[in-house]
């Protein structure tokens, strides 16, 4: 079985995710480039992380140093919620890291498009050699390559199937939205919730809406973003967007989220998951590994797409939005380019994905997938997926309007039309 996976991107804000006990937030500053006449063999590498147990990039750096004696890579872990602003400030000041974790596309300030446009990124003419063209989407600017993807993830439901079945709840990749809603009361009766939602965090409410829109909007109309950019459609006039937000409202009305979801932060998800009160939440699929590792085998999770409404085909949102880029001002351009090329060699890409709990760059066989992806293997092989919808959005304000708007729907302060009009306004 082969997986002709097209890799896509999304704003880094969308990957904020809750983690259970043992996964702590970490923050530390980034570093600048080494100076000296000859090319220095010491470089600084900054990356974002939501927890201290995530070691994929640390392992990558150690592997490179082991294979290249005499090279030193100083890693700097930066808290996920501070990374974009930290990196942007450093690059503008001229003291950014030599190698950086970066978002593909143009939707965020600290993205390939934005930093390349500002002249901050090192061109990588040979880095994409051997990587399928679809995987490189979003890593070029004006025809030149400035970055490479690190791995692929599914934006969907991180789900405890074993716990859910103990309460008589069953959700699979073939379920419908109505199947889910019909079981929410059963979960509530057992003192649990099918989904946890950090309703006060726009990143989390936004990712929920985008997962549904992958089926209601981008499933039937893959060109919707291009149509919006051309002025052919608008959010407010698209039935698929209305359906996506109506699905959120229906889930909320049916009690599918935990009590107090509208005002909840990520701590509610952390506590609810660790106490066994939540079956699933909305995040990139790599979170399955984070949580299972923290539970030391006591929890088994799977990655699922969000079920589409009855009569609408379910599509997964698949993304390779996060990768690596180099600093144009580095004193070690050859070393930086070689390190980035090393990151996407087949052996290292597979090792990285296994460490991160994601899908390797260039995955072609079922054996390349971790066990938590078994339920979606058929969807991958049949290309039943779409890019994460924010791919072609012109700025981060549109996504912010969506996330904040969904919170307003939960509290009753906004209507579906209010949310979609705000998104159109943010588009510009």
Short mmCIF file of N, CA and C in Angstrom, two decimals, residues 164 166-169 180-194 254-259 276-277 279:
data_model
loop_
_atom_site.label_atom_id
_atom_site.label_comp_id
_atom_site.label_asym_id
_atom_site.label_seq_id
_atom_site.Cartn_x
_atom_site.Cartn_y
_atom_site.Cartn_z
N UNK A 164 -13.29 5.50 25.70
CA UNK A 164 -14.61 5.80 25.16
C UNK A 164 -15.49 4.55 25.10
N UNK A 166 -15.43 1.99 26.95
CA UNK A 166 -15.84 1.59 28.29
C UNK A 166 -17.14 2.27 28.70
N UNK A 167 -17.42 3.41 28.08
CA UNK A 167 -18.68 4.13 28.34
C UNK A 167 -19.69 3.92 27.23
N UNK A 168 -19.41 2.97 26.35
CA UNK A 168 -20.34 2.65 25.27
C UNK A 168 -20.31 3.61 24.11
N UNK A 169 -19.23 4.37 23.98
CA UNK A 169 -19.10 5.36 22.90
C UNK A 169 -18.12 4.84 21.85
N UNK A 180 -21.71 11.08 16.29
CA UNK A 180 -21.06 11.63 17.47
C UNK A 180 -22.08 12.29 18.38
N UNK A 181 -22.89 13.20 17.82
CA UNK A 181 -23.88 13.93 18.61
C UNK A 181 -24.83 12.98 19.32
N UNK A 182 -25.19 11.88 18.66
CA UNK A 182 -26.11 10.92 19.26
C UNK A 182 -25.55 10.19 20.46
N UNK A 183 -24.23 10.27 20.67
CA UNK A 183 -23.60 9.57 21.79
C UNK A 183 -23.14 10.50 22.92
N UNK A 184 -23.29 11.80 22.72
CA UNK A 184 -22.80 12.75 23.72
C UNK A 184 -23.55 12.63 25.05
N UNK A 185 -24.85 12.38 24.97
CA UNK A 185 -25.65 12.22 26.19
C UNK A 185 -25.20 11.00 26.98
N UNK A 186 -24.86 9.94 26.29
CA UNK A 186 -24.39 8.71 26.94
C UNK A 186 -23.09 8.98 27.71
N UNK A 187 -22.20 9.74 27.10
CA UNK A 187 -20.95 10.08 27.78
C UNK A 187 -21.22 10.95 29.01
N UNK A 188 -22.12 11.92 28.87
CA UNK A 188 -22.45 12.79 30.00
C UNK A 188 -23.03 12.00 31.16
N UNK A 189 -23.85 11.02 30.83
CA UNK A 189 -24.47 10.20 31.87
C UNK A 189 -23.43 9.42 32.66
N UNK A 190 -22.29 9.16 32.02
CA UNK A 190 -21.19 8.45 32.69
C UNK A 190 -20.23 9.41 33.37
N UNK A 191 -20.57 10.71 33.39
CA UNK A 191 -19.72 11.70 34.02
C UNK A 191 -18.52 12.10 33.18
N UNK A 192 -18.62 11.91 31.86
CA UNK A 192 -17.50 12.20 30.98
C UNK A 192 -17.97 13.03 29.79
N UNK A 193 -17.03 13.44 28.95
CA UNK A 193 -17.35 14.20 27.75
C UNK A 193 -16.62 13.59 26.57
N UNK A 194 -17.27 13.55 25.43
CA UNK A 194 -16.59 13.00 24.25
C UNK A 194 -15.41 13.87 23.86
N UNK A 254 -25.52 19.86 22.20
CA UNK A 254 -25.73 18.46 22.58
C UNK A 254 -24.88 18.03 23.77
N UNK A 255 -24.08 18.96 24.31
CA UNK A 255 -23.26 18.63 25.47
C UNK A 255 -22.07 17.76 25.13
N UNK A 256 -21.56 17.88 23.91
CA UNK A 256 -20.43 17.06 23.50
C UNK A 256 -19.11 17.54 24.09
N UNK A 257 -19.05 18.81 24.55
CA UNK A 257 -17.86 19.34 25.20
C UNK A 257 -18.02 19.29 26.71
N UNK A 258 -16.94 19.44 27.42
CA UNK A 258 -16.99 19.41 28.87
C UNK A 258 -17.74 20.64 29.40
N UNK A 259 -18.27 20.55 30.61
CA UNK A 259 -18.95 21.69 31.23
C UNK A 259 -17.99 22.87 31.31
N UNK A 276 -9.25 11.10 33.16
CA UNK A 276 -10.08 10.18 32.41
C UNK A 276 -11.48 10.67 32.15
N UNK A 277 -11.69 11.98 32.17
CA UNK A 277 -13.02 12.54 31.97
C UNK A 277 -13.28 12.99 30.53
N UNK A 279 -12.62 12.01 26.36
CA UNK A 279 -12.21 10.96 25.42
C UNK A 279 -11.27 11.51 24.34
#
